[in-house]
MMTF fields as JSON, N, C-alpha, C and O atoms, coordinates in Angstrom:
{
  "mmtfVersion": "1.0.0",
  "mmtfProducer": "UNKNOWN",
  "numBonds": 571,
  "numAtoms": 572,
  "numGroups": 143,
  "numChains": 1,
  "numModels": 1,
  "chainsPerModel": [1],
  "groupsPerChain": [143],
  "chainIdList": ["A"],
  "bondAtomList": [4, 2, 8, 6, 12, 10, 16, 14, 20, 18, 24, 22, 28, 26, 32, 30, 36, 34, 40, 38, 44, 42, 48, 46, 52, 50, 56, 54, 60, 58, 64, 62, 68, 66, 72, 70, 76, 74, 80, 78, 84, 82, 88, 86, 92, 90, 96, 94, 100, 98, 104, 102, 108, 106, 112, 110, 116, 114, 120, 118, 124, 122, 128, 126, 132, 130, 136, 134, 140, 138, 144, 142, 148, 146, 152, 150, 156, 154, 160, 158, 164, 162, 168, 166, 172, 170, 176, 174, 180, 178, 184, 182, 188, 186, 192, 190, 196, 194, 200, 198, 204, 202, 208, 206, 212, 210, 216, 214, 220, 218, 224, 222, 228, 226, 232, 230, 236, 234, 240, 238, 244, 242, 248, 246, 252, 250, 256, 254, 260, 258, 264, 262, 268, 266, 272, 270, 276, 274, 280, 278, 284, 282, 288, 286, 292, 290, 296, 294, 300, 298, 304, 302, 308, 306, 312, 310, 316, 314, 320, 318, 324, 322, 328, 326, 332, 330, 336, 334, 340, 338, 344, 342, 348, 346, 352, 350, 356, 354, 360, 358, 364, 362, 368, 366, 372, 370, 376, 374, 380, 378, 384, 382, 388, 386, 392, 390, 396, 394, 400, 398, 404, 402, 408, 406, 412, 410, 416, 414, 420, 418, 424, 422, 428, 426, 432, 430, 436, 434, 440, 438, 444, 442, 448, 446, 452, 450, 456, 454, 460, 458, 464, 462, 468, 466, 472, 470, 476, 474, 480, 478, 484, 482, 488, 486, 492, 490, 496, 494, 500, 498, 504, 502, 508, 506, 512, 510, 516, 514, 520, 518, 524, 522, 528, 526, 532, 530, 536, 534, 540, 538, 544, 542, 548, 546, 552, 550, 556, 554, 560, 558, 564, 562, 568, 566],
  "bondOrderList": [1, 1, 1, 1, 1, 1, 1, 1, 1, 1, 1, 1, 1, 1, 1, 1, 1, 1, 1, 1, 1, 1, 1, 1, 1, 1, 1, 1, 1, 1, 1, 1, 1, 1, 1, 1, 1, 1, 1, 1, 1, 1, 1, 1, 1, 1, 1, 1, 1, 1, 1, 1, 1, 1, 1, 1, 1, 1, 1, 1, 1, 1, 1, 1, 1, 1, 1, 1, 1, 1, 1, 1, 1, 1, 1, 1, 1, 1, 1, 1, 1, 1, 1, 1, 1, 1, 1, 1, 1, 1, 1, 1, 1, 1, 1, 1, 1, 1, 1, 1, 1, 1, 1, 1, 1, 1, 1, 1, 1, 1, 1, 1, 1, 1, 1, 1, 1, 1, 1, 1, 1, 1, 1, 1, 1, 1, 1, 1, 1, 1, 1, 1, 1, 1, 1, 1, 1, 1, 1, 1, 1, 1],
  "groupList": [{"groupName": "MET", "atomNameList": ["N", "CA", "C", "O"], "elementList": ["N", "C", "C", "O"], "formalChargeList": [0, 0, 0, 0], "bondAtomList": [1, 0, 2, 1, 3, 2], "bondOrderList": [1, 1, 2], "singleLetterCode": "M", "chemCompType": "L-PEPTIDE LINKING"}, {"groupName": "LYS", "atomNameList": ["N", "CA", "C", "O"], "elementList": ["N", "C", "C", "O"], "formalChargeList": [0, 0, 0, 0], "bondAtomList": [1, 0, 2, 1, 3, 2], "bondOrderList": [1, 1, 2], "singleLetterCode": "K", "chemCompType": "L-PEPTIDE LINKING"}, {"groupName": "SER", "atomNameList": ["N", "CA", "C", "O"], "elementList": ["N", "C", "C", "O"], "formalChargeList": [0, 0, 0, 0], "bondAtomList": [1, 0, 2, 1, 3, 2], "bondOrderList": [1, 1, 2], "singleLetterCode": "S", "chemCompType": "L-PEPTIDE LINKING"}, {"groupName": "ASP", "atomNameList": ["N", "CA", "C", "O"], "elementList": ["N", "C", "C", "O"], "formalChargeList": [0, 0, 0, 0], "bondAtomList": [1, 0, 2, 1, 3, 2], "bondOrderList": [1, 1, 2], "singleLetterCode": "D", "chemCompType": "L-PEPTIDE LINKING"}, {"groupName": "GLY", "atomNameList": ["N", "CA", "C", "O"], "elementList": ["N", "C", "C", "O"], "formalChargeList": [0, 0, 0, 0], "bondAtomList": [1, 0, 2, 1, 3, 2], "bondOrderList": [1, 1, 2], "singleLetterCode": "G", "chemCompType": "PEPTIDE LINKING"}, {"groupName": "ALA", "atomNameList": ["N", "CA", "C", "O"], "elementList": ["N", "C", "C", "O"], "formalChargeList": [0, 0, 0, 0], "bondAtomList": [1, 0, 2, 1, 3, 2], "bondOrderList": [1, 1, 2], "singleLetterCode": "A", "chemCompType": "L-PEPTIDE LINKING"}, {"groupName": "ASN", "atomNameList": ["N", "CA", "C", "O"], "elementList": ["N", "C", "C", "O"], "formalChargeList": [0, 0, 0, 0], "bondAtomList": [1, 0, 2, 1, 3, 2], "bondOrderList": [1, 1, 2], "singleLetterCode": "N", "chemCompType": "L-PEPTIDE LINKING"}, {"groupName": "THR", "atomNameList": ["N", "CA", "C", "O"], "elementList": ["N", "C", "C", "O"], "formalChargeList": [0, 0, 0, 0], "bondAtomList": [1, 0, 2, 1, 3, 2], "bondOrderList": [1, 1, 2], "singleLetterCode": "T", "chemCompType": "L-PEPTIDE LINKING"}, {"groupName": "PHE", "atomNameList": ["N", "CA", "C", "O"], "elementList": ["N", "C", "C", "O"], "formalChargeList": [0, 0, 0, 0], "bondAtomList": [1, 0, 2, 1, 3, 2], "bondOrderList": [1, 1, 2], "singleLetterCode": "F", "chemCompType": "L-PEPTIDE LINKING"}, {"groupName": "ILE", "atomNameList": ["N", "CA", "C", "O"], "elementList": ["N", "C", "C", "O"], "formalChargeList": [0, 0, 0, 0], "bondAtomList": [1, 0, 2, 1, 3, 2], "bondOrderList": [1, 1, 2], "singleLetterCode": "I", "chemCompType": "L-PEPTIDE LINKING"}, {"groupName": "GLN", "atomNameList": ["N", "CA", "C", "O"], "elementList": ["N", "C", "C", "O"], "formalChargeList": [0, 0, 0, 0], "bondAtomList": [1, 0, 2, 1, 3, 2], "bondOrderList": [1, 1, 2], "singleLetterCode": "Q", "chemCompType": "L-PEPTIDE LINKING"}, {"groupName": "GLU", "atomNameList": ["N", "CA", "C", "O"], "elementList": ["N", "C", "C", "O"], "formalChargeList": [0, 0, 0, 0], "bondAtomList": [1, 0, 2, 1, 3, 2], "bondOrderList": [1, 1, 2], "singleLetterCode": "E", "chemCompType": "L-PEPTIDE LINKING"}, {"groupName": "PRO", "atomNameList": ["N", "CA", "C", "O"], "elementList": ["N", "C", "C", "O"], "formalChargeList": [0, 0, 0, 0], "bondAtomList": [1, 0, 2, 1, 3, 2], "bondOrderList": [1, 1, 2], "singleLetterCode": "P", "chemCompType": "L-PEPTIDE LINKING"}, {"groupName": "LEU", "atomNameList": ["N", "CA", "C", "O"], "elementList": ["N", "C", "C", "O"], "formalChargeList": [0, 0, 0, 0], "bondAtomList": [1, 0, 2, 1, 3, 2], "bondOrderList": [1, 1, 2], "singleLetterCode": "L", "chemCompType": "L-PEPTIDE LINKING"}, {"groupName": "ARG", "atomNameList": ["N", "CA", "C", "O"], "elementList": ["N", "C", "C", "O"], "formalChargeList": [0, 0, 0, 0], "bondAtomList": [1, 0, 2, 1, 3, 2], "bondOrderList": [1, 1, 2], "singleLetterCode": "R", "chemCompType": "L-PEPTIDE LINKING"}, {"groupName": "HIS", "atomNameList": ["N", "CA", "C", "O"], "elementList": ["N", "C", "C", "O"], "formalChargeList": [0, 0, 0, 0], "bondAtomList": [1, 0, 2, 1, 3, 2], "bondOrderList": [1, 1, 2], "singleLetterCode": "H", "chemCompType": "L-PEPTIDE LINKING"}, {"groupName": "VAL", "atomNameList": ["N", "CA", "C", "O"], "elementList": ["N", "C", "C", "O"], "formalChargeList": [0, 0, 0, 0], "bondAtomList": [1, 0, 2, 1, 3, 2], "bondOrderList": [1, 1, 2], "singleLetterCode": "V", "chemCompType": "L-PEPTIDE LINKING"}, {"groupName": "TRP", "atomNameList": ["N", "CA", "C", "O"], "elementList": ["N", "C", "C", "O"], "formalChargeList": [0, 0, 0, 0], "bondAtomList": [1, 0, 2, 1, 3, 2], "bondOrderList": [1, 1, 2], "singleLetterCode": "W", "chemCompType": "L-PEPTIDE LINKING"}, {"groupName": "TYR", "atomNameList": ["N", "CA", "C", "O"], "elementList": ["N", "C", "C", "O"], "formalChargeList": [0, 0, 0, 0], "bondAtomList": [1, 0, 2, 1, 3, 2], "bondOrderList": [1, 1, 2], "singleLetterCode": "Y", "chemCompType": "L-PEPTIDE LINKING"}, {"groupName": "CYS", "atomNameList": ["N", "CA", "C", "O"], "elementList": ["N", "C", "C", "O"], "formalChargeList": [0, 0, 0, 0], "bondAtomList": [1, 0, 2, 1, 3, 2], "bondOrderList": [1, 1, 2], "singleLetterCode": "C", "chemCompType": "L-PEPTIDE LINKING"}],
  "groupTypeList": [0, 1, 2, 3, 4, 5, 6, 7, 8, 4, 1, 9, 9, 10, 3, 5, 2, 11, 7, 1, 4, 8, 12, 13, 14, 15, 16, 5, 11, 5, 13, 2, 16, 5, 1, 2, 7, 13, 17, 14, 17, 11, 18, 2, 11, 9, 6, 16, 3, 7, 14, 17, 13, 16, 3, 9, 5, 2, 5, 18, 3, 13, 2, 16, 2, 2, 0, 8, 11, 4, 1, 7, 13, 7, 5, 12, 7, 13, 7, 9, 8, 6, 14, 13, 14, 5, 16, 16, 11, 2, 9, 11, 17, 9, 7, 13, 10, 13, 8, 9, 14, 12, 1, 12, 10, 5, 16, 14, 2, 5, 16, 16, 5, 16, 2, 14, 13, 14, 16, 12, 0, 16, 2, 2, 2, 5, 8, 4, 12, 2, 19, 9, 5, 0, 5, 2, 14, 5, 13, 4, 10, 10, 2],
  "groupIdList": [1, 2, 3, 4, 5, 6, 7, 8, 9, 10, 11, 12, 13, 14, 15, 16, 17, 18, 19, 20, 21, 22, 23, 24, 25, 26, 27, 28, 29, 30, 31, 32, 33, 34, 35, 36, 37, 38, 39, 40, 41, 42, 43, 44, 45, 46, 47, 48, 49, 50, 51, 52, 53, 54, 55, 56, 57, 58, 59, 60, 61, 62, 63, 64, 65, 66, 67, 68, 69, 70, 71, 72, 73, 74, 75, 76, 77, 78, 79, 80, 81, 82, 83, 84, 85, 86, 87, 88, 89, 90, 91, 92, 93, 94, 95, 96, 97, 98, 99, 100, 101, 102, 103, 104, 105, 106, 107, 108, 109, 110, 111, 112, 113, 114, 115, 116, 117, 118, 119, 120, 121, 122, 123, 124, 125, 126, 127, 128, 129, 130, 131, 132, 133, 134, 135, 136, 137, 138, 139, 140, 141, 142, 143],
  "secStructList": [7, 7, 7, 1, 1, 1, 7, 7, 2, 2, 2, 2, 2, 2, 2, 2, 2, 2, 2, 2, 6, 7, 7, 2, 2, 2, 2, 2, 2, 2, 2, 6, 7, 7, 2, 2, 2, 2, 2, 2, 2, 2, 6, 6, 1, 1, 7, 7, 7, 4, 4, 4, 2, 2, 2, 2, 2, 2, 2, 6, 6, 5, 7, 2, 2, 2, 2, 2, 6, 6, 7, 7, 7, 5, 7, 7, 7, 2, 2, 2, 2, 2, 2, 2, 2, 2, 2, 2, 2, 2, 2, 2, 2, 2, 2, 2, 2, 2, 6, 7, 7, 7, 7, 2, 2, 2, 2, 2, 2, 2, 2, 2, 2, 2, 2, 6, 6, 7, 7, 7, 7, 1, 1, 6, 6, 7, 7, 7, 2, 2, 2, 2, 2, 2, 2, 2, 2, 2, 2, 2, 7, 7, 7],
  "xCoordList": [0.827, 0.0, 0.876, 1.987, 0.363, 1.131, 1.226, 0.277, 2.372, 2.534, 2.931, 3.251, 2.921, 3.333, 2.161, 1.922, 1.441, 0.322, -0.999, -2.054, -0.965, -2.19, -2.88, -2.306, -4.095, -4.844, -4.134, -3.567, -4.173, -3.664, -4.733, -5.885, -4.347, -5.313, -6.477, -7.639, -6.155, -7.202, -8.162, -9.374, -7.633, -8.466, -9.356, -10.51, -8.816, -9.59, -10.806, -11.914, -10.596, -11.744, -12.684, -13.886, -12.156, -13.032, -13.937, -15.148, -13.343, -14.112, -15.158, -16.294, -14.773, -15.712, -16.869, -18.022, -16.562, -17.592, -18.573, -19.786, -18.034, -18.885, -19.714, -20.912, -19.079, -19.763, -20.919, -21.994, -20.706, -21.726, -22.666, -23.669, -22.343, -23.188, -23.129, -24.105, -21.99, -21.836, -21.441, -20.41, -22.237, -21.822, -20.645, -20.518, -19.804, -18.646, -19.058, -18.39, -20.148, -20.653, -20.971, -20.647, -21.597, -21.987, -20.765, -20.761, -19.736, -18.533, -17.767, -17.251, -17.691, -16.984, -17.636, -16.94, -18.961, -19.664, -19.405, -19.194, -19.422, -19.179, -17.785, -17.584, -16.824, -15.439, -15.133, -14.068, -16.066, -15.868, -14.66, -13.833, -14.578, -13.539, -14.215, -15.367, -13.502, -14.031, -14.122, -13.315, -15.118, -15.243, -13.977, -13.581, -13.349, -12.121, -10.993, -10.19, -10.936, -9.915, -10.164, -9.24, -11.402, -11.738, -11.453, -10.92, -11.808, -11.544, -10.042, -9.622, -9.245, -7.785, -7.229, -6.248, -7.852, -7.447, -7.788, -6.967, -9.011, -9.453, -8.587, -8.356, -8.111, -7.296, -5.807, -5.001, -5.461, -4.066, -3.268, -2.063, -3.939, -3.231, -2.52, -1.498, -3.078, -2.422, -2.458, -3.351, -1.486, -1.433, -2.356, -2.601, -2.855, -3.735, -2.876, -2.056, -3.067, -2.372, -2.896, -4.099, -2.015, -2.402, -3.461, -4.198, -3.548, -4.562, -5.981, -6.942, -6.12, -7.432, -7.867, -9.038, -6.957, -7.255, -8.473, -9.324, -8.566, -9.69, -10.999, -11.997, -11.001, -12.215, -12.622, -13.805, -11.654, -11.949, -12.496, -13.489, -11.854, -12.328, -13.763, -14.598, -14.045, -15.394, -16.401, -17.503, -16.034, -16.945, -17.299, -18.421, -16.343, -16.575, -16.965, -17.141, -17.103, -17.445, -16.414, -16.766, -15.142, -14.028, -13.22, -13.347, -12.393, -11.446, -10.133, -9.765, -9.435, -8.163, -7.169, -6.445, -7.131, -6.157, -6.415, -5.464, -7.672, -7.945, -7.476, -7.068, -7.533, -7.043, -5.545, -5.043, -4.817, -3.372, -3.028, -1.983, -3.926, -3.694, -4.122, -3.947, -4.681, -5.111, -6.441, -6.706, -7.288, -8.583, -9.68, -9.418, -10.905, -12.038, -12.969, -14.18, -12.397, -13.21, -14.005, -13.486, -15.258, -16.076, -15.825, -15.547, -15.925, -15.752, -17.003, -18.098, -16.853, -18.034, -18.987, -18.56, -20.258, -21.261, -21.695, -21.394, -22.399, -22.939, -23.906, -23.968, -24.654, -25.581, -24.843, -25.305, -23.702, -22.905, -22.416, -22.489, -21.92, -21.447, -22.588, -22.406, -23.761, -24.916, -25.341, -25.695, -25.308, -25.664, -24.649, -25.031, -23.375, -22.347, -22.524, -22.381, -22.835, -23.072, -24.238, -24.162, -25.313, -26.477, -26.133, -26.597, -25.325, -24.903, -24.102, -24.36, -23.138, -22.288, -23.126, -22.927, -24.057, -24.927, -25.763, -25.975, -26.239, -27.021, -26.172, -26.63, -24.94, -24.041, -23.751, -23.713, -23.548, -23.332, -24.539, -24.378, -25.746, -26.963, -27.063, -27.421, -26.75, -26.82, -25.833, -26.168, -24.616, -23.626, -24.071, -23.806, -24.746, -25.263, -26.361, -26.446, -27.201, -28.282, -27.752, -28.339, -26.643, -26.069, -25.162, -24.73, -24.872, -23.99, -22.638, -22.138, -22.065, -20.761, -19.804, -20.21, -18.551, -17.526, -16.837, -15.893, -17.316, -16.805, -15.382, -14.916, -14.723, -13.4, -13.554, -14.597, -12.526, -12.61, -12.951, -13.68, -12.433, -12.726, -14.22, -14.795, -14.843, -16.272, -17.088, -18.076, -16.673, -17.37, -17.25, -18.229, -16.04, -15.838, -16.737, -17.357, -16.814, -17.666, -19.13, -19.857, -19.562, -20.951, -21.268, -22.32, -20.364, -20.581, -20.663, -21.54, -19.764, -19.775, -21.061, -21.691, -21.457, -22.669, -23.9, -24.703, -24.056, -25.226, -25.159, -26.186, -23.983, -23.84, -24.245, -24.794, -23.984, -24.295, -25.779, -26.195, -26.584, -28.003, -28.781, -29.853, -28.268, -28.93, -30.337, -31.271, -30.479, -31.762, -32.004, -31.13, -33.175, -33.444, -33.487, -34.105, -32.827, -32.735, -33.9, -34.043, -34.707, -35.79, -35.377, -35.628, -34.75, -34.2, -32.984, -32.674, -32.303, -31.094, -31.4, -30.492, -32.661, -33.014, -33.835, -34.671, -33.61, -34.418, -34.008, -34.612, -33.006, -32.581, -33.543, -33.822, -34.038, -35.029, -34.424, -33.213, -35.298, -34.882, -33.822, -32.95, -33.882, -32.88, -31.487, -30.508, -31.392, -30.108, -29.604, -28.427, -30.517, -30.136, -29.664, -28.667, -30.379, -29.995, -28.633, -27.79, -28.426, -27.153, -25.998, -24.951, -26.185, -25.127, -24.882, -23.736, -25.942, -25.79, -24.984, -24.123, -25.269, -24.492, -23.031, -22.149, -22.761, -21.367, -20.65, -19.48, -21.357, -20.745, -20.578, -19.635, -21.497, -21.455, -20.435, -20.16, -19.875, -18.916, -17.511, -16.595, -17.344, -16.015, -15.385, -16.073, -14.079, -13.401, -12.581, -11.935],
  "yCoordList": [-1.171, 0.0, 1.24, 1.238, 2.283, 3.508, 4.163, 4.141, 4.739, 5.426, 6.87, 7.558, 7.354, 8.712, 9.687, 10.449, 9.658, 10.558, 9.97, 10.554, 8.848, 8.207, 7.558, 7.455, 7.133, 6.484, 5.231, 4.478, 5.021, 3.78, 2.714, 3.023, 1.475, 0.387, 0.591, 0.425, 0.95, 1.178, 2.276, 2.14, 3.357, 4.481, 4.061, 4.48, 3.241, 2.772, 1.97, 2.18, 1.047, 0.249, 1.071, 0.807, 2.06, 2.978, 3.733, 3.812, 4.287, 5.041, 4.163, 4.589, 2.942, 2.024, 1.709, 1.642, 1.518, 1.218, 2.383, 2.181, 3.602, 4.794, 5.007, 5.283, 4.881, 5.107, 4.138, 4.53, 2.897, 1.874, 1.732, 1.022, 2.4, 2.332, 0.987, 0.566, 0.315, -0.978, -0.776, -0.163, -1.278, -1.223, -2.18, -3.201, -1.847, -2.659, -4.104, -5.042, -4.271, -5.6, -6.407, -7.593, -5.783, -6.451, -7.01, -8.165, -6.182, -6.613, -7.651, -8.62, -7.454, -8.417, -9.798, -10.812, -9.835, -11.11, -11.726, -12.934, -10.895, -11.399, -11.997, -12.967, -11.42, -11.909, -12.961, -13.578, -13.164, -14.086, -13.694, -14.531, -12.397, -11.895, -11.083, -10.672, -10.864, -10.056, -8.597, -8.132, -7.878, -6.452, -5.7, -4.756, -6.112, -5.429, -5.612, -4.703, -6.793, -7.034, -6.135, -5.512, -6.073, -5.226, -3.756, -3.027, -3.331, -1.949, -1.674, -0.62, -2.596, -2.405, -2.373, -1.676, -3.133, -3.043, -1.661, -1.029, -1.191, 0.105, 1.25, 2.219, 1.153, 2.23, 1.928, 2.556, 0.941, 0.567, 0.269, 0.515, -0.259, -0.661, -1.991, -2.26, -2.816, -4.086, -4.236, -3.715, -4.947, -5.186, -6.333, -7.245, -6.263, -7.3, -8.32, -7.966, -9.579, -10.656, -10.699, -10.56, -10.887, -10.851, -11.882, -11.685, -12.954, -13.966, -13.44, -14.04, -12.319, -11.726, -10.757, -10.379, -10.349, -9.276, -9.554, -8.68, -10.732, -11.039, -11.014, -10.476, -11.59, -11.599, -10.187, -9.849, -9.373, -7.995, -7.214, -6.497, -7.353, -6.659, -7.064, -6.219, -8.354, -8.84, -8.298, -7.899, -8.282, -7.797, -6.328, -5.909, -5.551, -4.115, -3.797, -2.629, -4.822, -4.643, -3.763, -2.843, -4.059, -3.344, -4.306, -5.524, -3.757, -4.607, -4.583, -3.558, -5.703, -5.785, -4.793, -4.129, -4.69, -3.781, -2.333, -1.571, -1.935, -0.554, -0.281, 0.835, -1.298, -1.106, -0.874, -0.071, -1.566, -1.37, -0.001, 0.57, 0.519, 1.825, 2.959, 4.133, 2.606, 3.628, 4.246, 5.397, 3.49, 3.998, 3.075, 1.948, 3.567, 2.745, 2.504, 2.699, 2.08, 1.76, 0.499, -0.473, 0.529, -0.656, -1.681, -1.335, -2.909, -4.003, -4.11, -3.785, -4.562, -4.745, -5.759, -6.754, -5.489, -6.373, -7.428, -7.33, -8.427, -9.468, -8.853, -9.298, -7.844, -7.166, -6.536, -6.61, -5.92, -5.309, -6.376, -6.193, -7.486, -8.565, -9.164, -9.491, -9.311, -9.843, -8.897, -9.34, -7.6, -6.617, -6.662, -6.634, -6.732, -6.795, -8.054, -8.008, -9.172, -10.413, -10.237, -10.675, -9.6, -9.38, -8.466, -8.687, -7.445, -6.54, -7.311, -7.194, -8.091, -8.852, -9.867, -10.032, -10.549, -11.504, -10.8, -11.342, -9.595, -8.835, -8.456, -8.542, -8.039, -7.679, -8.913, -8.821, -10.058, -11.293, -11.608, -11.985, -11.455, -11.724, -10.776, -11.197, -9.509, -8.516, -8.85, -8.757, -9.24, -9.571, -10.776, -10.846, -11.722, -12.877, -12.448, -12.966, -11.504, -11.02, -10.206, -10.214, -9.506, -8.663, -9.454, -8.932, -10.683, -11.542, -10.869, -10.869, -10.301, -9.643, -10.201, -10.803, -9.989, -10.323, -9.002, -8.595, -8.339, -7.006, -7.022, -8.01, -5.899, -5.718, -5.564, -5.111, -5.937, -5.805, -4.387, -4.211, -3.378, -1.992, -1.696, -0.964, -2.264, -2.049, -2.729, -2.174, -3.927, -4.628, -3.831, -3.661, -3.341, -2.532, -1.302, -0.976, -0.617, 0.57, 0.221, 0.967, -0.914, -1.334, -1.671, -1.287, -2.385, -2.737, -1.462, -1.342, -0.527, 0.729, 1.499, 2.003, 1.593, 2.339, 1.756, 2.493, 0.442, -0.192, -0.115, 0.094, -0.279, -0.212, 1.145, 1.234, 2.19, 3.556, 3.882, 4.892, 3.068, 3.376, 3.263, 3.854, 2.525, 2.354, 1.788, 2.251, 0.792, 0.134, -0.758, -1.548, -0.656, -1.551, -2.997, -3.32, -3.849, -5.253, -6.05, -6.144, -6.606, -7.479, -8.927, -9.798, -9.161, -10.481, -10.26, -9.125, -11.323, -11.164, -10.656, -10.202, -10.722, -10.231, -8.946, -8.686, -8.15, -6.966, -5.748, -4.686, -5.867, -4.728, -4.527, -5.449, -3.315, -3.008, -2.505, -2.575, -1.991, -1.53, -0.425, -0.39, 0.469, 1.545, 0.979, 1.48, -0.066, -0.714, -1.404, -1.316, -2.089, -2.806, -1.829, -2.079, -0.718, 0.279, 0.881, 1.039, 1.217, 1.823, 0.848, 1.227, -0.386, -1.378, -1.656, -1.812, -1.717, -1.962, -0.852, -1.114, 0.402, 1.527, 1.393, 1.574, 1.075, 0.963, -0.183, -0.065, -1.283, -2.433, -2.187, -2.682, -1.421, -1.155, -0.094, 0.073, 0.621, 1.69, 1.121, 1.633, 0.089, -0.502, 0.053, 0.397, 0.132, 0.581, -0.527, -0.34],
  "zCoordList": [0.0, 0.0, 0.0, 0.53, -0.594, -0.691, 0.677, 1.46, 0.948, 2.232, 2.029, 2.998, 0.782, 0.483, 0.554, -0.383, 1.658, 1.842, 1.373, 1.624, 0.711, 0.26, 1.461, 2.545, 1.249, 2.324, 2.806, 2.015, 4.105, 4.672, 4.483, 4.178, 4.663, 4.533, 5.501, 5.131, 6.737, 7.729, 7.311, 7.479, 6.77, 6.328, 5.156, 5.062, 4.279, 3.122, 3.583, 3.091, 4.53, 4.971, 5.858, 5.887, 6.577, 7.321, 6.353, 6.559, 5.295, 4.304, 3.628, 3.417, 3.292, 2.651, 3.588, 3.162, 4.848, 5.837, 5.982, 6.046, 6.033, 6.158, 4.896, 4.974, 3.738, 2.465, 2.281, 1.828, 2.623, 2.422, 3.615, 3.539, 4.705, 5.885, 6.595, 7.215, 6.507, 7.157, 8.615, 8.891, 9.55, 10.942, 11.183, 10.506, 12.136, 12.481, 12.754, 12.319, 13.468, 13.817, 12.56, 12.491, 11.574, 10.331, 9.591, 9.165, 9.447, 8.723, 9.535, 8.977, 10.854, 11.704, 11.606, 11.541, 11.594, 11.453, 10.082, 9.971, 9.034, 7.678, 7.554, 6.823, 8.266, 8.203, 9.259, 9.239, 10.177, 11.304, 12.148, 12.507, 12.454, 13.353, 14.453, 14.317, 15.519, 16.613, 16.17, 15.365, 16.707, 16.389, 16.769, 16.085, 17.849, 18.283, 17.27, 17.058, 16.643, 15.614, 14.41, 13.888, 13.98, 12.84, 13.158, 12.321, 14.358, 14.771, 14.724, 14.248, 15.206, 15.216, 13.794, 13.533, 12.852, 11.445, 10.9, 10.235, 11.188, 10.681, 11.19, 10.465, 12.411, 12.988, 12.938, 13.624, 12.099, 11.835, 13.098, 13.151, 14.109, 15.328, 15.144, 15.775, 14.27, 13.93, 12.408, 11.739, 11.886, 10.451, 10.075, 10.864, 8.864, 8.337, 7.611, 6.764, 7.946, 7.238, 5.805, 5.581, 4.847, 3.441, 3.069, 2.103, 3.804, 3.461, 3.681, 3.201, 4.405, 4.655, 3.558, 3.508, 2.686, 1.738, 0.857, 0.694, 0.299, -0.585, 0.195, -0.284, 1.39, 2.21, 2.621, 2.604, 2.987, 3.389, 2.196, 2.322, 1.052, -0.151, -0.46, -0.783, -0.36, -0.636, 0.375, -0.002, 1.645, 2.687, 2.49, 2.776, 2.004, 1.795, 0.355, 0.009, -0.49, -1.902, -2.606, -3.345, -2.367, -2.982, -3.833, -3.702, -4.702, -5.419, -4.642, -4.067, -4.627, -3.9, -4.479, -3.737, -5.808, -6.429, -6.032, -5.852, -5.891, -5.497, -4.072, -3.753, -3.22, -1.852, -1.856, -1.069, -2.733, -2.825, -3.4, -3.09, -4.245, -4.837, -3.918, -4.245, -2.775, -1.82, -2.173, -1.824, -2.866, -3.298, -2.792, -2.373, -2.837, -2.432, -3.617, -3.513, -4.738, -5.908, -5.631, -5.083, -6.013, -5.786, -6.879, -8.028, -6.511, -7.467, -8.33, -7.872, -9.566, -10.412, -9.774, -9.189, -9.899, -9.311, -10.32, -11.509, -9.832, -10.701, -11.71, -12.856, -11.299, -12.197, -13.372, -14.51, -13.1, -14.163, -15.129, -16.344, -14.603, -15.473, -16.288, -17.46, -15.678, -16.405, -17.518, -18.61, -17.248, -18.273, -19.417, -20.587, -19.086, -20.118, -20.978, -22.2, -20.322, -21.067, -22.032, -23.18, -21.579, -22.434, -23.606, -24.724, -23.357, -24.432, -25.475, -26.673, -25.022, -25.953, -26.726, -27.929, -26.062, -26.759, -27.82, -28.905, -27.513, -28.488, -29.691, -30.831, -29.44, -30.539, -31.397, -32.624, -30.76, -31.518, -32.399, -33.559, -31.852, -32.606, -33.799, -34.9, -33.586, -34.662, -35.771, -36.952, -35.396, -36.441, -37.26, -38.46, -36.617, -37.36, -38.328, -39.442, -37.907, -38.768, -39.941, -41.023, -39.727, -40.773, -41.708, -42.736, -41.373, -42.169, -42.43, -43.555, -41.381, -41.515, -40.479, -39.485, -40.732, -39.746, -39.412, -40.09, -38.367, -38.069, -37.513, -36.945, -37.699, -37.127, -35.607, -35.136, -34.842, -33.374, -32.918, -31.942, -33.613, -33.242, -33.395, -32.59, -34.423, -34.641, -33.541, -33.059, -33.149, -32.07, -30.778, -30.051, -30.494, -29.297, -29.314, -28.301, -30.452, -30.57, -30.346, -29.69, -30.89, -30.728, -29.274, -28.763, -28.609, -27.198, -26.348, -25.493, -26.58, -25.823, -26.097, -25.167, -27.363, -27.725, -27.053, -26.48, -27.118, -26.513, -24.99, -24.345, -24.404, -22.945, -22.401, -21.303, -23.145, -22.69, -22.735, -22.167, -23.387, -23.528, -22.225, -22.096, -21.273, -19.969, -20.108, -19.453, -20.959, -21.137, -19.936, -19.579, -19.296, -18.161, -18.63, -19.644, -17.881, -18.277, -17.681, -16.462, -18.54, -18.101, -18.322, -17.488, -19.446, -19.755, -20.633, -20.994, -20.976, -21.784, -23.185, -23.881, -23.615, -24.948, -24.853, -25.717, -23.827, -23.583, -24.399, -24.248, -25.254, -26.038, -27.201, -27.967, -27.313, -28.331, -29.626, -29.836, -30.5, -31.822, -31.792, -32.661, -30.815, -30.765, -30.525, -31.078, -29.701, -29.449, -30.705, -31.056, -31.37, -32.586, -33.654, -34.332, -33.806, -34.811, -34.493, -35.376, -33.213, -32.821, -33.032, -33.557, -32.63, -32.794, -34.276, -34.696, -35.059, -36.493, -37.147, -37.986, -36.757, -37.307, -36.919, -37.758, -35.65, -35.2, -35.911, -36.276, -36.101, -36.775, -38.269, -38.888, -38.842, -40.271, -40.673, -41.861, -39.712, -40.017, -40.086, -39.441, -40.847, -41.017, -42.281, -43.242, -42.26, -43.479, -44.063, -45.094]
}
């Protein structure tokens, strides 16, 4: 972890706890540690053994790498991954309908374009005509 003025590990988990509104008791139970141990980690009174890092990150919904960088970036959720999967499946379906083999840059543009639409997901095939049109334009703009 960075020590050049960046957040300490304890400060990072304190901030995550405050931001998410997690009571000390809740996180201590999730980690199966005493509240006093968690408190001492938060106030940097004792060092955290590295084998705890993944569990701590998961309990606070953080990524391990962000903790090392001195940040409290949240880890992607299952909902985000499910949405991304649905976007990619839609792009695959569109390319099959267009009978084209798009360049990787075109696929990337299409995925980004459809992802930005913020269409509420009802099922994996919930993308409507506006998504299809946008992705088709992005895929069709190949040189």
